[in-house]
Amino acid sequence: ETIGVVGPTGSGKTTLVRQLLREFNVTDGTITIDGKNINRYHIKSLRKIVGYVPQTHMLFRRKVTDNILIGNPNASIDELNLAIKIADFEKDIGFLSHGLQTRVGEGGTTLSGGQKQRLSIARAIIRDPEILILDDSLSAVDANTEETILNQLKKYRHNKTNIIVAHRFSAIREADQIIVMDGGKIIEHGKHDELIQKDGWYKAQYDQQMKMK
């Protein structure tokens, strides 16, 4: 399934993600993956099945291809091209001085915010992880690019788990399940159509975003 996670700033969205990565362990309750307690996974084993795109993108002074292949150094050309396609980075290649061989500046300084996000997404996707986590990783792309990436994820990762943390409701509107967090707790959950029928945080914020369009 694709799971959307929304909530006000400081509601615990990133903390939830960090627990899924076992950056720190839960002190109450349990997290299970395929019925197995997450604490029974070795950290390295867990990182192999989880692809994570953080809010802050770590790019290196290497070629574009090298930055993507960090996710899977043994990937084939076809796998590289597919990751670029899903991340909708294809359209940028022609604008780069040397295409995919263009050297990225330290921290991605030669790229726009949207390009950095999509390059990071391609790096995570090339691993073909069982669980893909996008932690507010579509915030810097325009609406058309966001829609393209979401459609590609739906097409090529329909049989995998995708977790999308977002502030823009357009990024999670089509999710199979949406979780609304506040104060470190889940205060609402359901599909988009169900949540806008309730008089809760989700509906209020969704209406507000629609007015701003």
PDB file of C-alpha atoms in Angstrom:
ATOM      1  CA  GLU A   1       0.000   0.000   0.000  1.00  0.00           C
ATOM      2  CA  THR A   2       0.856   3.654  -0.201  1.00  0.00           C
ATOM      3  CA  ILE A   3       0.507   5.367   3.172  1.00  0.00           C
ATOM      4  CA  GLY A   4       0.238   9.144   3.493  1.00  0.00           C
ATOM      5  CA  VAL A   5       1.350  10.830   6.714  1.00  0.00           C
ATOM      6  CA  VAL A   6       0.283  14.413   7.473  1.00  0.00           C
ATOM      7  CA  GLY A   7       0.009  16.663  10.498  1.00  0.00           C
ATOM      8  CA  PRO A   8       1.123  20.040  11.836  1.00  0.00           C
ATOM      9  CA  THR A   9       4.797  20.889  12.307  1.00  0.00           C
ATOM     10  CA  GLY A  10       6.158  19.052  15.333  1.00  0.00           C
ATOM     11  CA  SER A  11       3.384  16.448  15.311  1.00  0.00           C
ATOM     12  CA  GLY A  12       5.816  13.518  15.208  1.00  0.00           C
ATOM     13  CA  LYS A  13       5.891  12.638  11.496  1.00  0.00           C
ATOM     14  CA  THR A  14       9.672  12.534  11.175  1.00  0.00           C
ATOM     15  CA  THR A  15      10.000  10.856  14.570  1.00  0.00           C
ATOM     16  CA  LEU A  16       7.745   8.074  13.298  1.00  0.00           C
ATOM     17  CA  VAL A  17       9.965   7.673  10.234  1.00  0.00           C
ATOM     18  CA  ARG A  18      13.120   7.612  12.348  1.00  0.00           C
ATOM     19  CA  GLN A  19      11.627   4.787  14.408  1.00  0.00           C
ATOM     20  CA  LEU A  20      10.991   2.823  11.206  1.00  0.00           C
ATOM     21  CA  LEU A  21      14.693   3.282  10.411  1.00  0.00           C
ATOM     22  CA  ARG A  22      15.611   2.264  13.974  1.00  0.00           C
ATOM     23  CA  GLU A  23      17.531   5.461  14.552  1.00  0.00           C
ATOM     24  CA  PHE A  24      16.128   4.975  18.017  1.00  0.00           C
ATOM     25  CA  ASN A  25      13.901   2.242  19.406  1.00  0.00           C
ATOM     26  CA  VAL A  26      10.371   2.603  20.696  1.00  0.00           C
ATOM     27  CA  THR A  27      10.029   2.482  24.474  1.00  0.00           C
ATOM     28  CA  ASP A  28       6.366   1.513  24.500  1.00  0.00           C
ATOM     29  CA  GLY A  29       4.518  -0.772  22.095  1.00  0.00           C
ATOM     30  CA  THR A  30       6.064  -2.508  19.099  1.00  0.00           C
ATOM     31  CA  ILE A  31       6.708  -1.996  15.395  1.00  0.00           C
ATOM     32  CA  THR A  32       6.517  -5.069  13.205  1.00  0.00           C
ATOM     33  CA  ILE A  33       7.498  -5.600   9.570  1.00  0.00           C
ATOM     34  CA  ASP A  34       5.775  -8.617   8.010  1.00  0.00           C
ATOM     35  CA  GLY A  35       4.902  -9.751  11.529  1.00  0.00           C
ATOM     36  CA  LYS A  36       8.504  -9.613  12.738  1.00  0.00           C
ATOM     37  CA  ASN A  37       9.426  -7.253  15.563  1.00  0.00           C
ATOM     38  CA  ILE A  38      11.615  -4.505  14.153  1.00  0.00           C
ATOM     39  CA  ASN A  39      14.068  -4.949  17.036  1.00  0.00           C
ATOM     40  CA  ARG A  40      14.899  -8.399  15.650  1.00  0.00           C
ATOM     41  CA  TYR A  41      16.240  -6.887  12.436  1.00  0.00           C
ATOM     42  CA  HIS A  42      19.906  -5.995  12.310  1.00  0.00           C
ATOM     43  CA  ILE A  43      20.296  -2.336  11.404  1.00  0.00           C
ATOM     44  CA  LYS A  44      22.080  -3.210   8.138  1.00  0.00           C
ATOM     45  CA  SER A  45      19.368  -5.706   7.201  1.00  0.00           C
ATOM     46  CA  LEU A  46      16.680  -3.133   7.883  1.00  0.00           C
ATOM     47  CA  ARG A  47      18.413  -0.468   5.809  1.00  0.00           C
ATOM     48  CA  LYS A  48      18.544  -2.925   2.895  1.00  0.00           C
ATOM     49  CA  ILE A  49      14.762  -3.239   2.732  1.00  0.00           C
ATOM     50  CA  VAL A  50      14.042   0.447   3.392  1.00  0.00           C
ATOM     51  CA  GLY A  51      14.741   3.252   0.929  1.00  0.00           C
ATOM     52  CA  TYR A  52      14.696   6.631   2.668  1.00  0.00           C
ATOM     53  CA  VAL A  53      14.614  10.105   1.134  1.00  0.00           C
ATOM     54  CA  PRO A  54      15.122  12.653   3.949  1.00  0.00           C
ATOM     55  CA  GLN A  55      14.134  16.305   4.045  1.00  0.00           C
ATOM     56  CA  THR A  56      17.792  17.330   3.836  1.00  0.00           C
ATOM     57  CA  HIS A  57      19.498  15.855   0.781  1.00  0.00           C
ATOM     58  CA  MET A  58      23.082  14.668   1.002  1.00  0.00           C
ATOM     59  CA  LEU A  59      24.663  14.964  -2.430  1.00  0.00           C
ATOM     60  CA  PHE A  60      28.330  14.567  -3.210  1.00  0.00           C
ATOM     61  CA  ARG A  61      30.851  16.210  -5.517  1.00  0.00           C
ATOM     62  CA  ARG A  62      30.534  13.462  -8.051  1.00  0.00           C
ATOM     63  CA  LYS A  63      28.793  12.874 -11.346  1.00  0.00           C
ATOM     64  CA  VAL A  64      24.996  12.716 -11.404  1.00  0.00           C
ATOM     65  CA  THR A  65      25.142   8.988 -12.181  1.00  0.00           C
ATOM     66  CA  ASP A  66      27.543   8.376  -9.282  1.00  0.00           C
ATOM     67  CA  ASN A  67      25.212  10.166  -6.870  1.00  0.00           C
ATOM     68  CA  ILE A  68      22.330   7.920  -7.941  1.00  0.00           C
ATOM     69  CA  LEU A  69      24.389   4.705  -7.960  1.00  0.00           C
ATOM     70  CA  ILE A  70      25.355   5.237  -4.318  1.00  0.00           C
ATOM     71  CA  GLY A  71      21.972   3.623  -3.683  1.00  0.00           C
ATOM     72  CA  ASN A  72      22.959   0.498  -5.622  1.00  0.00           C
ATOM     73  CA  PRO A  73      26.498   0.409  -7.063  1.00  0.00           C
ATOM     74  CA  ASN A  74      25.714  -2.847  -8.895  1.00  0.00           C
ATOM     75  CA  ALA A  75      22.646  -1.515 -10.707  1.00  0.00           C
ATOM     76  CA  SER A  76      22.384  -2.091 -14.453  1.00  0.00           C
ATOM     77  CA  ILE A  77      21.931   0.658 -17.031  1.00  0.00           C
ATOM     78  CA  ASP A  78      18.261  -0.316 -17.318  1.00  0.00           C
ATOM     79  CA  GLU A  79      17.798  -0.015 -13.550  1.00  0.00           C
ATOM     80  CA  LEU A  80      19.542   3.366 -13.588  1.00  0.00           C
ATOM     81  CA  ASN A  81      17.330   4.622 -16.411  1.00  0.00           C
ATOM     82  CA  LEU A  82      14.175   3.368 -14.670  1.00  0.00           C
ATOM     83  CA  ALA A  83      15.097   5.120 -11.412  1.00  0.00           C
ATOM     84  CA  ILE A  84      15.685   8.345 -13.369  1.00  0.00           C
ATOM     85  CA  LYS A  85      12.325   7.915 -15.098  1.00  0.00           C
ATOM     86  CA  ILE A  86      10.353   7.263 -11.909  1.00  0.00           C
ATOM     87  CA  ALA A  87      11.971  10.288 -10.237  1.00  0.00           C
ATOM     88  CA  ASP A  88      11.112  12.368 -13.343  1.00  0.00           C
ATOM     89  CA  PHE A  89      14.728  13.445 -13.712  1.00  0.00           C
ATOM     90  CA  GLU A  90      14.816  12.689 -17.453  1.00  0.00           C
ATOM     91  CA  LYS A  91      13.689  16.182 -18.398  1.00  0.00           C
ATOM     92  CA  ASP A  92      16.650  17.747 -16.565  1.00  0.00           C
ATOM     93  CA  ILE A  93      19.380  15.838 -18.376  1.00  0.00           C
ATOM     94  CA  GLY A  94      19.334  18.117 -21.415  1.00  0.00           C
ATOM     95  CA  PHE A  95      19.828  21.189 -19.223  1.00  0.00           C
ATOM     96  CA  LEU A  96      22.917  19.803 -17.510  1.00  0.00           C
ATOM     97  CA  SER A  97      26.234  20.784 -19.090  1.00  0.00           C
ATOM     98  CA  HIS A  98      27.390  17.185 -19.543  1.00  0.00           C
ATOM     99  CA  GLY A  99      24.138  15.313 -19.088  1.00  0.00           C
ATOM    100  CA  LEU A 100      24.309  12.496 -16.571  1.00  0.00           C
ATOM    101  CA  GLN A 101      28.093  12.904 -16.464  1.00  0.00           C
ATOM    102  CA  THR A 102      27.744  16.419 -15.045  1.00  0.00           C
ATOM    103  CA  ARG A 103      29.587  16.826 -11.764  1.00  0.00           C
ATOM    104  CA  VAL A 104      27.312  17.888  -8.914  1.00  0.00           C
ATOM    105  CA  GLY A 105      28.555  20.690  -6.673  1.00  0.00           C
ATOM    106  CA  GLU A 106      29.224  20.035  -2.984  1.00  0.00           C
ATOM    107  CA  GLY A 107      25.859  19.535  -1.302  1.00  0.00           C
ATOM    108  CA  GLY A 108      24.129  19.844  -4.662  1.00  0.00           C
ATOM    109  CA  THR A 109      24.888  23.556  -5.022  1.00  0.00           C
ATOM    110  CA  THR A 110      24.740  23.363  -8.837  1.00  0.00           C
ATOM    111  CA  LEU A 111      21.199  21.961  -8.778  1.00  0.00           C
ATOM    112  CA  SER A 112      17.822  23.492  -7.980  1.00  0.00           C
ATOM    113  CA  GLY A 113      15.861  22.382  -4.910  1.00  0.00           C
ATOM    114  CA  GLY A 114      13.557  20.257  -7.046  1.00  0.00           C
ATOM    115  CA  GLN A 115      16.469  18.627  -8.885  1.00  0.00           C
ATOM    116  CA  LYS A 116      18.147  17.735  -5.600  1.00  0.00           C
ATOM    117  CA  GLN A 117      14.945  16.130  -4.335  1.00  0.00           C
ATOM    118  CA  ARG A 118      14.449  14.116  -7.496  1.00  0.00           C
ATOM    119  CA  LEU A 119      18.071  13.000  -7.577  1.00  0.00           C
ATOM    120  CA  SER A 120      17.684  11.758  -3.993  1.00  0.00           C
ATOM    121  CA  ILE A 121      14.460   9.971  -4.944  1.00  0.00           C
ATOM    122  CA  ALA A 122      16.221   8.241  -7.861  1.00  0.00           C
ATOM    123  CA  ARG A 123      18.981   7.121  -5.457  1.00  0.00           C
ATOM    124  CA  ALA A 124      16.429   5.500  -3.141  1.00  0.00           C
ATOM    125  CA  ILE A 125      14.390   3.943  -5.953  1.00  0.00           C
ATOM    126  CA  ILE A 126      17.373   2.324  -7.671  1.00  0.00           C
ATOM    127  CA  ARG A 127      17.639   0.068  -4.621  1.00  0.00           C
ATOM    128  CA  ASP A 128      14.124  -1.233  -5.360  1.00  0.00           C
ATOM    129  CA  PRO A 129      13.389  -1.307  -1.608  1.00  0.00           C
ATOM    130  CA  GLU A 130      10.469  -3.172  -0.079  1.00  0.00           C
ATOM    131  CA  ILE A 131       9.610   0.023   1.823  1.00  0.00           C
ATOM    132  CA  LEU A 132      10.138   3.462   0.287  1.00  0.00           C
ATOM    133  CA  ILE A 133       9.881   6.476   2.612  1.00  0.00           C
ATOM    134  CA  LEU A 134       9.603   9.983   1.189  1.00  0.00           C
ATOM    135  CA  ASP A 135       9.944  12.412   4.096  1.00  0.00           C
ATOM    136  CA  ASP A 136       8.500  15.631   2.666  1.00  0.00           C
ATOM    137  CA  SER A 137      10.553  14.890  -0.451  1.00  0.00           C
ATOM    138  CA  LEU A 138       8.218  16.478  -2.991  1.00  0.00           C
ATOM    139  CA  SER A 139       7.973  19.929  -1.424  1.00  0.00           C
ATOM    140  CA  ALA A 140      10.325  21.622  -3.906  1.00  0.00           C
ATOM    141  CA  VAL A 141       8.827  20.231  -7.117  1.00  0.00           C
ATOM    142  CA  ASP A 142       5.980  21.815  -9.060  1.00  0.00           C
ATOM    143  CA  ALA A 143       2.485  20.318  -9.215  1.00  0.00           C
ATOM    144  CA  ASN A 144       2.979  18.660 -12.620  1.00  0.00           C
ATOM    145  CA  THR A 145       6.261  17.039 -11.581  1.00  0.00           C
ATOM    146  CA  GLU A 146       4.720  15.844  -8.323  1.00  0.00           C
ATOM    147  CA  GLU A 147       1.845  14.256 -10.226  1.00  0.00           C
ATOM    148  CA  THR A 148       4.251  12.553 -12.647  1.00  0.00           C
ATOM    149  CA  ILE A 149       6.355  11.074  -9.834  1.00  0.00           C
ATOM    150  CA  LEU A 150       3.279   9.848  -7.946  1.00  0.00           C
ATOM    151  CA  ASN A 151       1.899   8.222 -11.104  1.00  0.00           C
ATOM    152  CA  GLN A 152       5.246   6.514 -11.761  1.00  0.00           C
ATOM    153  CA  LEU A 153       5.368   5.233  -8.190  1.00  0.00           C
ATOM    154  CA  LYS A 154       1.846   3.873  -8.574  1.00  0.00           C
ATOM    155  CA  LYS A 155       2.819   2.124 -11.803  1.00  0.00           C
ATOM    156  CA  TYR A 156       6.193   0.666 -10.862  1.00  0.00           C
ATOM    157  CA  ARG A 157       5.788   0.199  -7.090  1.00  0.00           C
ATOM    158  CA  HIS A 158       2.190  -0.992  -6.878  1.00  0.00           C
ATOM    159  CA  ASN A 159       3.322  -4.207  -5.163  1.00  0.00           C
ATOM    160  CA  LYS A 160       5.592  -2.514  -2.626  1.00  0.00           C
ATOM    161  CA  THR A 161       5.090  -0.302   0.438  1.00  0.00           C
ATOM    162  CA  ASN A 162       5.378   3.456   0.015  1.00  0.00           C
ATOM    163  CA  ILE A 163       5.198   5.918   2.908  1.00  0.00           C
ATOM    164  CA  ILE A 164       4.813   9.565   1.909  1.00  0.00           C
ATOM    165  CA  VAL A 165       5.190  12.247   4.575  1.00  0.00           C
ATOM    166  CA  ALA A 166       3.914  15.540   3.193  1.00  0.00           C
ATOM    167  CA  HIS A 167       2.544  18.990   3.896  1.00  0.00           C
ATOM    168  CA  ARG A 168       0.841  19.311   0.521  1.00  0.00           C
ATOM    169  CA  PHE A 169      -2.292  17.208   0.471  1.00  0.00           C
ATOM    170  CA  SER A 170      -1.963  16.661  -3.271  1.00  0.00           C
ATOM    171  CA  ALA A 171       0.992  14.358  -2.528  1.00  0.00           C
ATOM    172  CA  ILE A 172      -1.042  11.962  -0.392  1.00  0.00           C
ATOM    173  CA  ARG A 173      -4.587  12.397  -1.685  1.00  0.00           C
ATOM    174  CA  GLU A 174      -4.506   9.113  -3.664  1.00  0.00           C
ATOM    175  CA  ALA A 175      -2.885   7.103  -0.848  1.00  0.00           C
ATOM    176  CA  ASP A 176      -4.517   3.819   0.180  1.00  0.00           C
ATOM    177  CA  GLN A 177      -4.464   5.024   3.779  1.00  0.00           C
ATOM    178  CA  ILE A 178      -3.785   8.447   5.282  1.00  0.00           C
ATOM    179  CA  ILE A 179      -2.560   8.902   8.846  1.00  0.00           C
ATOM    180  CA  VAL A 180      -3.036  12.262  10.561  1.00  0.00           C
ATOM    181  CA  MET A 181      -0.665  12.923  13.461  1.00  0.00           C
ATOM    182  CA  ASP A 182      -0.661  15.502  16.230  1.00  0.00           C
ATOM    183  CA  GLY A 183       1.228  15.546  19.496  1.00  0.00           C
ATOM    184  CA  GLY A 184       2.950  12.272  18.649  1.00  0.00           C
ATOM    185  CA  LYS A 185      -0.351  10.444  18.252  1.00  0.00           C
ATOM    186  CA  ILE A 186      -2.555   9.346  15.361  1.00  0.00           C
ATOM    187  CA  ILE A 187      -5.689  11.480  15.623  1.00  0.00           C
ATOM    188  CA  GLU A 188      -7.335  10.488  12.329  1.00  0.00           C
ATOM    189  CA  HIS A 189      -6.874   7.839   9.671  1.00  0.00           C
ATOM    190  CA  GLY A 190      -8.640   6.674   6.543  1.00  0.00           C
ATOM    191  CA  LYS A 191      -8.847   7.419   2.836  1.00  0.00           C
ATOM    192  CA  HIS A 192      -9.051  10.979   1.554  1.00  0.00           C
ATOM    193  CA  ASP A 193     -12.772  10.761   0.770  1.00  0.00           C
ATOM    194  CA  GLU A 194     -13.468   9.471   4.269  1.00  0.00           C
ATOM    195  CA  LEU A 195     -11.402  12.136   6.017  1.00  0.00           C
ATOM    196  CA  ILE A 196     -12.980  15.098   4.238  1.00  0.00           C
ATOM    197  CA  GLN A 197     -16.366  13.887   5.475  1.00  0.00           C
ATOM    198  CA  LYS A 198     -15.206  14.291   9.066  1.00  0.00           C
ATOM    199  CA  ASP A 199     -15.053  17.614  10.853  1.00  0.00           C
ATOM    200  CA  GLY A 200     -11.422  17.227  11.844  1.00  0.00           C
ATOM    201  CA  TRP A 201      -7.912  18.574  11.273  1.00  0.00           C
ATOM    202  CA  TYR A 202      -7.570  16.954   7.856  1.00  0.00           C
ATOM    203  CA  LYS A 203     -10.717  18.510   6.417  1.00  0.00           C
ATOM    204  CA  ALA A 204      -9.903  21.945   7.831  1.00  0.00           C
ATOM    205  CA  GLN A 205      -6.382  21.958   6.422  1.00  0.00           C
ATOM    206  CA  TYR A 206      -7.458  20.497   3.092  1.00  0.00           C
ATOM    207  CA  ASP A 207     -10.099  23.204   2.673  1.00  0.00           C
ATOM    208  CA  GLN A 208      -7.492  25.832   3.554  1.00  0.00           C
ATOM    209  CA  GLN A 209      -5.066  24.533   0.918  1.00  0.00           C
ATOM    210  CA  MET A 210      -7.810  24.464  -1.706  1.00  0.00           C
ATOM    211  CA  LYS A 211      -8.631  28.136  -0.982  1.00  0.00           C
ATOM    212  CA  MET A 212      -4.988  29.091  -1.533  1.00  0.00           C
ATOM    213  CA  LYS A 213      -4.910  27.611  -5.037  1.00  0.00           C
TER     214      LYS A 213
END
